[in-house]
Amino acid sequence: MAFLLPAAATTATTATATTAATATIGSTLMTALPYVLAGATVYQARQNIAIGNQQAAYSQMQADMAQDAYAIRKEARKKDLAKKVGQQKTLYSVSGVDIFEGTPVDVFADTAASYGYEQFSDAYDTMGQIYGYEESARIAKEEGRQRAFGNLLDYGLTFARRG
């Protein structure tokens, strides 16, 4: 059985070396862990800012689309008003009424006032929508920054508790 003693000594030495290597790896991992967590936290913070910026860009796009749609409706109303007044002038002229005096002028003014009110109402509603979209964009950006700050604060508190 004497021949087994060198094998037992080698096994004991190997076990001791394995335990030492495991301890070294564990110690290295424990040292590196805060840096890995810090990197992950910074990445998450950047992602939160990027998400906020994307949401803000979408809201700004909606505001721009509302502005463009308003401009198109405004131009269509101008054309429709000109067409309507032109039709009224034609009808008065065909019937022999002087279109520059009396009732026709009042009718044209009423028609223009009606379109003017519609224009004002549309402008007011659209500006409210645009303000809402732009405010939503501002809030989305701020939320992203706040979430990022929260990520960093959570990391800092966690790291401080560990000592």
XYZ file of C-alpha atoms in Angstrom, residues 72-128:
57
model
C -53.366 72.430 -45.491
C -56.830 72.993 -43.969
C -56.203 76.749 -43.861
C -55.279 76.828 -47.553
C -58.294 74.667 -48.436
C -60.564 77.085 -46.513
C -59.133 80.069 -48.420
C -59.834 78.344 -51.723
C -63.307 77.309 -50.596
C -64.082 80.875 -49.447
C -62.942 82.328 -52.763
C -65.043 79.757 -54.611
C -68.119 80.424 -52.452
C -67.882 84.235 -52.814
C -67.276 83.800 -56.564
C -70.447 81.704 -56.844
C -72.405 84.320 -54.897
C -71.077 87.124 -57.111
C -71.993 85.152 -60.220
C -75.535 84.481 -58.989
C -76.085 88.149 -58.080
C -74.598 89.333 -61.379
C -76.790 86.946 -63.420
C -79.901 88.202 -61.654
C -78.921 91.812 -62.439
C -78.060 92.909 -58.895
C -75.140 95.321 -58.392
C -72.621 93.227 -56.434
C -70.775 96.238 -54.995
C -73.694 97.743 -53.042
C -76.270 96.720 -50.461
C -77.259 93.160 -49.704
C -74.611 91.339 -51.817
C -71.805 93.076 -49.927
C -73.434 92.091 -46.624
C -73.781 88.479 -47.804
C -70.129 88.389 -48.859
C -69.090 89.817 -45.466
C -71.198 87.224 -43.629
C -69.705 84.429 -45.701
C -66.172 85.696 -45.000
C -66.980 86.065 -41.287
C -68.251 82.481 -41.186
C -65.028 81.224 -42.742
C -63.035 83.517 -40.446
C -64.668 82.001 -37.365
C -64.020 78.494 -38.685
C -60.376 79.473 -39.292
C -60.017 80.887 -35.776
C -61.630 77.825 -34.212
C -59.371 75.456 -36.154
C -56.281 77.514 -35.308
C -57.177 77.527 -31.611
C -57.772 73.761 -31.521
C -54.628 73.009 -33.502
C -52.444 75.235 -31.347
C -53.807 73.416 -28.286
